[in-house]
Amino acid sequence: MKAQFEKIPKIQNTAVHAFVYEGATFTAPWHFHPEFELTFIEKGEGIRYVANSVEPFTTGDMVLLGSNLPHCWKEDLVDENGVKSLVFQWDDDLLGENWIEKKEFYNIKELLIRSARGIKFSPMFSSKFHSDLNRIINLPPFKKLMAFVEVLQKLALTTDYHFLGNEHFASDLNTKTNARIDKVYNYIHNHYSNKIVLHDVANLVSMGEEAFCRFFKKSLNKSLFAFINEYRVTMVCKQLIETNKQVKQIAYNCGFESLPFFYKQFQKYKGCSPLSFRKQYRKL
């Protein structure tokens, strides 16, 4: 994956770089960094990209990212209320050299190993951490570190999560950084409701069609149109939850031109029918 490298600043040699991001939009492109990252969305909604995963996010979303795992958040629309997130980033030497090998931190070690695929915690579980994370950000360094380690221990003990990236995803980070994949994401984000042509996407990043297909497949371990279909299904799910529109109307609104094909793709990615999906969420 030709993601952009992001250099995380070392603020006064603190072990945990904790901050509040607030703005009109999430401006970070598709990027990676060697630090682990825990992100809690306080405000905003849109699409979250982690490795080869594409999922919707909304207020209360909490995700743990492993070292060098490519990621970005893209909001649906520019909201006058803007976006806001709580972000925690740290090195693998959080408590000193080889700290993670001590038996006291066995559970945290396993958590960080799992984070290589990206971990999305359930909304109900995540909501328990909102006030704690807000408080930790403003603590002095020592108390901040101790409180954050306690948070990691709690995250390590839960099973209330799911993985984001495919276990076979392998990102190629040993190349000159560039914004190709981010341009593709932005294009799909803005044009998913219309017909998307391979030539237009390849031309966007100045590549021939065959070369682009190889590049995309190697980067995300899935084809461009498999990714587009998954993205469209994600947007369908969002409308099934948030609106009372008929399934047929939603499918067409999200760029599907054939209803049989749409139902097949929805079953593939969600394991149920659109109406079953809607009923499940309404029960919740």
Short mmCIF file of C-alpha atoms in Angstrom, two decimals:
data_model
loop_
_atom_site.label_atom_id
_atom_site.label_comp_id
_atom_site.label_asym_id
_atom_site.label_seq_id
_atom_site.Cartn_x
_atom_site.Cartn_y
_atom_site.Cartn_z
CA MET A 1 0.00 0.00 0.00
CA LYS A 2 1.52 3.28 -1.07
CA ALA A 3 0.21 5.24 1.86
CA GLN A 4 1.77 8.46 3.05
CA PHE A 5 4.15 8.23 5.99
CA GLU A 6 3.15 10.41 8.93
CA LYS A 7 5.74 11.55 11.45
CA ILE A 8 4.27 11.61 14.95
CA PRO A 9 5.74 14.47 16.99
CA LYS A 10 7.49 13.71 20.26
CA ILE A 11 5.88 16.14 22.68
CA GLN A 12 8.33 16.79 25.50
CA ASN A 13 9.44 13.14 25.43
CA THR A 14 6.06 11.89 26.69
CA ALA A 15 5.26 8.18 26.37
CA VAL A 16 1.73 8.81 25.07
CA HIS A 17 0.98 11.46 22.46
CA ALA A 18 -2.64 12.31 23.39
CA PHE A 19 -4.63 15.09 21.77
CA VAL A 20 -8.03 16.26 20.62
CA TYR A 21 -8.49 16.69 16.88
CA GLU A 22 -11.19 19.17 15.97
CA GLY A 23 -11.94 20.78 12.61
CA ALA A 24 -14.35 21.17 9.75
CA THR A 25 -13.23 17.81 8.27
CA PHE A 26 -10.79 14.97 8.86
CA THR A 27 -7.88 16.22 6.77
CA ALA A 28 -5.41 13.34 7.11
CA PRO A 29 -5.02 11.37 3.84
CA TRP A 30 -4.51 7.60 3.62
CA HIS A 31 -1.39 7.28 5.78
CA PHE A 32 0.56 5.11 8.21
CA HIS A 33 2.99 5.57 11.08
CA PRO A 34 5.03 3.19 13.28
CA GLU A 35 3.12 4.23 16.40
CA PHE A 36 0.04 2.39 17.65
CA GLU A 37 -3.12 4.48 17.69
CA LEU A 38 -6.41 4.50 19.61
CA THR A 39 -9.04 6.84 18.14
CA PHE A 40 -12.43 7.71 19.62
CA ILE A 41 -14.84 9.72 17.44
CA GLU A 42 -16.60 12.35 19.52
CA LYS A 43 -18.36 13.98 16.60
CA GLY A 44 -18.76 13.15 12.92
CA GLU A 45 -19.79 10.35 10.59
CA GLY A 46 -18.61 8.94 7.30
CA ILE A 47 -16.42 6.11 6.04
CA ARG A 48 -13.42 4.63 7.83
CA TYR A 49 -10.63 2.92 5.84
CA VAL A 50 -8.26 0.58 7.68
CA ALA A 51 -6.03 -1.78 5.66
CA ASN A 52 -8.44 -3.30 3.11
CA SER A 53 -11.53 -2.62 5.24
CA VAL A 54 -14.19 -0.05 4.41
CA GLU A 55 -16.85 0.59 7.06
CA PRO A 56 -19.08 3.44 8.19
CA PHE A 57 -18.20 5.33 11.34
CA THR A 58 -20.26 7.63 13.53
CA THR A 59 -20.09 9.33 16.93
CA GLY A 60 -18.83 6.87 19.53
CA ASP A 61 -16.68 4.88 17.09
CA MET A 62 -13.51 3.55 18.80
CA VAL A 63 -10.72 1.82 16.86
CA LEU A 64 -7.29 0.47 17.80
CA LEU A 65 -4.66 0.46 15.03
CA GLY A 66 -1.43 -1.47 14.95
CA SER A 67 1.99 -0.18 13.93
CA ASN A 68 2.28 0.87 10.26
CA LEU A 69 -1.35 0.00 9.53
CA PRO A 70 -2.66 2.32 6.75
CA HIS A 71 -5.82 4.22 7.64
CA CYS A 72 -7.93 7.33 7.19
CA TRP A 73 -11.36 8.72 8.00
CA LYS A 74 -13.51 10.56 5.46
CA GLU A 75 -16.70 12.27 6.58
CA ASP A 76 -19.87 12.05 4.47
CA LEU A 77 -20.62 15.76 4.23
CA VAL A 78 -19.05 18.95 5.51
CA ASP A 79 -21.18 19.63 8.59
CA GLU A 80 -21.26 23.08 10.12
CA ASN A 81 -20.67 21.39 13.48
CA GLY A 82 -17.41 19.91 12.20
CA VAL A 83 -15.69 16.74 13.42
CA LYS A 84 -13.90 15.85 16.64
CA SER A 85 -11.87 12.88 17.85
CA LEU A 86 -9.73 11.84 20.80
CA VAL A 87 -6.42 10.37 19.62
CA PHE A 88 -3.75 8.42 21.53
CA GLN A 89 -0.49 7.36 19.86
CA TRP A 90 2.46 5.50 21.40
CA ASP A 91 5.61 3.56 20.54
CA ASP A 92 6.23 -0.12 21.20
CA ASP A 93 8.56 0.97 24.02
CA LEU A 94 5.71 2.60 25.95
CA LEU A 95 7.06 1.51 29.34
CA GLY A 96 10.67 0.96 28.33
CA GLU A 97 12.61 -1.69 26.45
CA ASN A 98 11.03 -5.17 26.50
CA TRP A 99 8.24 -4.08 28.85
CA ILE A 100 5.70 -5.99 26.80
CA GLU A 101 7.51 -9.29 27.51
CA LYS A 102 6.80 -9.06 31.25
CA LYS A 103 4.05 -11.44 32.36
CA GLU A 104 2.09 -8.57 33.93
CA PHE A 105 1.47 -7.24 30.41
CA TYR A 106 0.68 -10.52 28.69
CA ASN A 107 -2.90 -9.50 27.85
CA ILE A 108 -1.80 -6.13 26.46
CA LYS A 109 0.85 -7.87 24.36
CA GLU A 110 -1.83 -10.09 22.82
CA LEU A 111 -4.02 -7.03 22.21
CA LEU A 112 -1.24 -5.21 20.35
CA ILE A 113 -0.55 -8.31 18.25
CA ARG A 114 -4.22 -8.42 17.27
CA SER A 115 -4.17 -4.70 16.47
CA ALA A 116 -2.07 -5.45 13.37
CA ARG A 117 -5.40 -6.05 11.60
CA GLY A 118 -7.17 -3.10 13.21
CA ILE A 119 -9.78 -3.57 15.95
CA LYS A 120 -13.22 -1.96 16.06
CA PHE A 121 -14.84 -2.10 19.51
CA SER A 122 -18.62 -2.32 19.80
CA PRO A 123 -20.56 0.93 20.36
CA MET A 124 -21.85 -0.19 23.77
CA PHE A 125 -18.38 -1.17 24.98
CA SER A 126 -16.77 1.97 23.51
CA SER A 127 -19.24 4.29 25.24
CA LYS A 128 -17.82 3.23 28.62
CA PHE A 129 -14.48 4.85 27.74
CA HIS A 130 -15.58 8.27 26.55
CA SER A 131 -15.32 10.11 29.86
CA ASP A 132 -12.11 8.27 30.84
CA LEU A 133 -10.36 9.15 27.58
CA ASN A 134 -11.41 12.78 27.88
CA ARG A 135 -10.02 12.88 31.40
CA ILE A 136 -6.75 11.14 30.53
CA ILE A 137 -5.85 13.68 27.85
CA ASN A 138 -5.60 16.45 30.47
CA LEU A 139 -3.69 14.49 33.12
CA PRO A 140 -0.02 15.20 33.93
CA PRO A 141 2.44 12.81 32.20
CA PHE A 142 2.84 10.15 34.91
CA LYS A 143 -0.87 9.87 35.73
CA LYS A 144 -1.68 9.95 32.02
CA LEU A 145 0.62 7.01 31.33
CA MET A 146 -0.67 4.92 34.24
CA ALA A 147 -4.31 5.64 33.40
CA PHE A 148 -3.74 4.81 29.74
CA VAL A 149 -2.10 1.47 30.56
CA GLU A 150 -5.22 0.64 32.57
CA VAL A 151 -7.34 1.45 29.52
CA LEU A 152 -5.21 -0.90 27.40
CA GLN A 153 -5.68 -3.66 29.97
CA LYS A 154 -9.47 -3.25 29.82
CA LEU A 155 -9.39 -3.32 26.02
CA ALA A 156 -7.22 -6.43 26.14
CA LEU A 157 -9.73 -8.35 28.24
CA THR A 158 -12.84 -7.76 26.16
CA THR A 159 -14.13 -9.90 23.32
CA ASP A 160 -16.61 -7.21 22.30
CA TYR A 161 -14.90 -6.25 19.03
CA HIS A 162 -14.30 -7.30 15.45
CA PHE A 163 -11.26 -7.16 13.19
CA LEU A 164 -11.09 -4.69 10.33
CA GLY A 165 -8.37 -5.73 7.90
CA ASN A 166 -8.11 -9.13 6.27
CA GLU A 167 -5.54 -11.39 7.95
CA HIS A 168 -3.82 -11.81 4.57
CA PHE A 169 -3.52 -8.07 3.97
CA ALA A 170 0.10 -7.06 3.49
CA SER A 171 0.90 -3.42 2.94
CA ASP A 172 3.92 -2.50 0.81
CA LEU A 173 5.39 0.44 2.71
CA ASN A 174 8.89 0.22 1.23
CA THR A 175 8.13 2.55 -1.65
CA LYS A 176 8.18 6.27 -2.23
CA THR A 177 5.18 7.74 -0.48
CA ASN A 178 2.42 9.05 -2.71
CA ALA A 179 -1.29 9.86 -2.73
CA ARG A 180 -2.54 7.43 -5.39
CA ILE A 181 -4.75 5.33 -3.16
CA ASP A 182 -6.09 8.42 -1.41
CA LYS A 183 -7.12 9.88 -4.79
CA VAL A 184 -8.95 6.66 -5.60
CA TYR A 185 -10.73 6.70 -2.23
CA ASN A 186 -11.78 10.31 -2.72
CA TYR A 187 -13.06 9.56 -6.22
CA ILE A 188 -15.15 6.58 -5.10
CA HIS A 189 -16.36 8.56 -2.09
CA ASN A 190 -17.67 11.28 -4.40
CA HIS A 191 -18.92 9.16 -7.32
CA TYR A 192 -20.17 5.85 -5.87
CA SER A 193 -23.80 6.72 -6.72
CA ASN A 194 -22.90 7.00 -10.42
CA LYS A 195 -21.37 4.59 -12.90
CA ILE A 196 -17.62 4.28 -12.29
CA VAL A 197 -15.42 3.41 -15.28
CA LEU A 198 -12.01 1.76 -14.90
CA HIS A 199 -10.44 4.11 -17.46
CA ASP A 200 -11.43 7.19 -15.46
CA VAL A 201 -10.04 5.84 -12.19
CA ALA A 202 -6.77 4.69 -13.77
CA ASN A 203 -6.38 8.00 -15.55
CA LEU A 204 -6.90 9.79 -12.24
CA VAL A 205 -3.59 8.42 -11.00
CA SER A 206 -1.84 8.53 -14.39
CA MET A 207 -1.71 4.78 -14.94
CA GLY A 208 -2.77 2.43 -17.70
CA GLU A 209 -5.77 0.23 -16.94
CA GLU A 210 -3.86 -3.06 -16.64
CA ALA A 211 -1.10 -1.51 -14.52
CA PHE A 212 -3.66 0.15 -12.28
CA CYS A 213 -5.58 -3.12 -11.76
CA ARG A 214 -2.37 -4.87 -10.70
CA PHE A 215 -1.46 -1.95 -8.41
CA PHE A 216 -4.87 -1.88 -6.73
CA LYS A 217 -5.09 -5.66 -6.34
CA LYS A 218 -1.63 -5.79 -4.80
CA SER A 219 -2.40 -2.86 -2.51
CA LEU A 220 -5.73 -3.98 -1.10
CA ASN A 221 -5.84 -7.70 -1.89
CA LYS A 222 -9.10 -7.14 -3.80
CA SER A 223 -10.04 -5.77 -7.20
CA LEU A 224 -11.21 -2.21 -7.79
CA PHE A 225 -14.77 -3.25 -8.52
CA ALA A 226 -14.91 -5.61 -5.54
CA PHE A 227 -13.89 -2.62 -3.44
CA ILE A 228 -16.51 -0.38 -5.11
CA ASN A 229 -19.25 -2.97 -4.51
CA GLU A 230 -18.23 -3.28 -0.87
CA TYR A 231 -18.28 0.50 -0.53
CA ARG A 232 -21.74 0.71 -2.09
CA VAL A 233 -23.06 -1.99 0.22
CA THR A 234 -21.67 0.01 3.14
CA MET A 235 -23.56 3.09 1.97
CA VAL A 236 -26.72 1.01 1.48
CA CYS A 237 -26.43 -0.15 5.10
CA LYS A 238 -26.16 3.43 6.26
CA GLN A 239 -29.37 4.39 4.46
CA LEU A 240 -31.18 1.25 5.66
CA ILE A 241 -30.43 2.32 9.22
CA GLU A 242 -31.05 6.05 8.87
CA THR A 243 -34.02 6.23 6.45
CA ASN A 244 -37.33 4.55 5.67
CA LYS A 245 -36.63 4.41 1.94
CA GLN A 246 -37.46 1.22 0.06
CA VAL A 247 -34.58 -1.18 -0.55
CA LYS A 248 -34.93 -0.84 -4.32
CA GLN A 249 -34.62 2.95 -4.15
CA ILE A 250 -31.62 2.78 -1.84
CA ALA A 251 -29.84 0.28 -4.10
CA TYR A 252 -30.25 2.50 -7.15
CA ASN A 253 -29.26 5.60 -5.16
CA CYS A 254 -26.01 3.89 -4.18
CA GLY A 255 -25.01 3.05 -7.74
CA PHE A 256 -26.29 -0.50 -8.23
CA GLU A 257 -27.80 -0.86 -11.69
CA SER A 258 -29.16 -4.41 -11.27
CA LEU A 259 -31.28 -5.54 -8.32
CA PRO A 260 -30.32 -9.25 -8.58
CA PHE A 261 -26.64 -8.24 -8.57
CA PHE A 262 -27.27 -5.92 -5.62
CA TYR A 263 -28.93 -8.65 -3.53
CA LYS A 264 -26.08 -11.02 -4.33
CA GLN A 265 -23.46 -8.46 -3.24
CA PHE A 266 -25.37 -7.57 -0.07
CA GLN A 267 -25.60 -11.22 0.92
CA LYS A 268 -21.89 -11.64 0.19
CA TYR A 269 -20.74 -8.80 2.43
CA LYS A 270 -23.41 -8.82 5.15
CA GLY A 271 -24.55 -12.44 5.23
CA CYS A 272 -28.23 -11.53 5.24
CA SER A 273 -30.87 -9.74 3.19
CA PRO A 274 -31.26 -5.92 3.30
CA LEU A 275 -34.60 -6.19 5.10
CA SER A 276 -33.14 -8.56 7.70
CA PHE A 277 -30.27 -6.14 8.22
CA ARG A 278 -32.71 -3.25 8.76
CA LYS A 279 -34.83 -5.27 11.20
CA GLN A 280 -31.77 -6.29 13.22
CA TYR A 281 -30.69 -2.70 13.70
CA ARG A 282 -34.19 -1.51 14.55
CA LYS A 283 -34.39 -4.13 17.28
CA LEU A 284 -31.20 -2.66 18.73
#
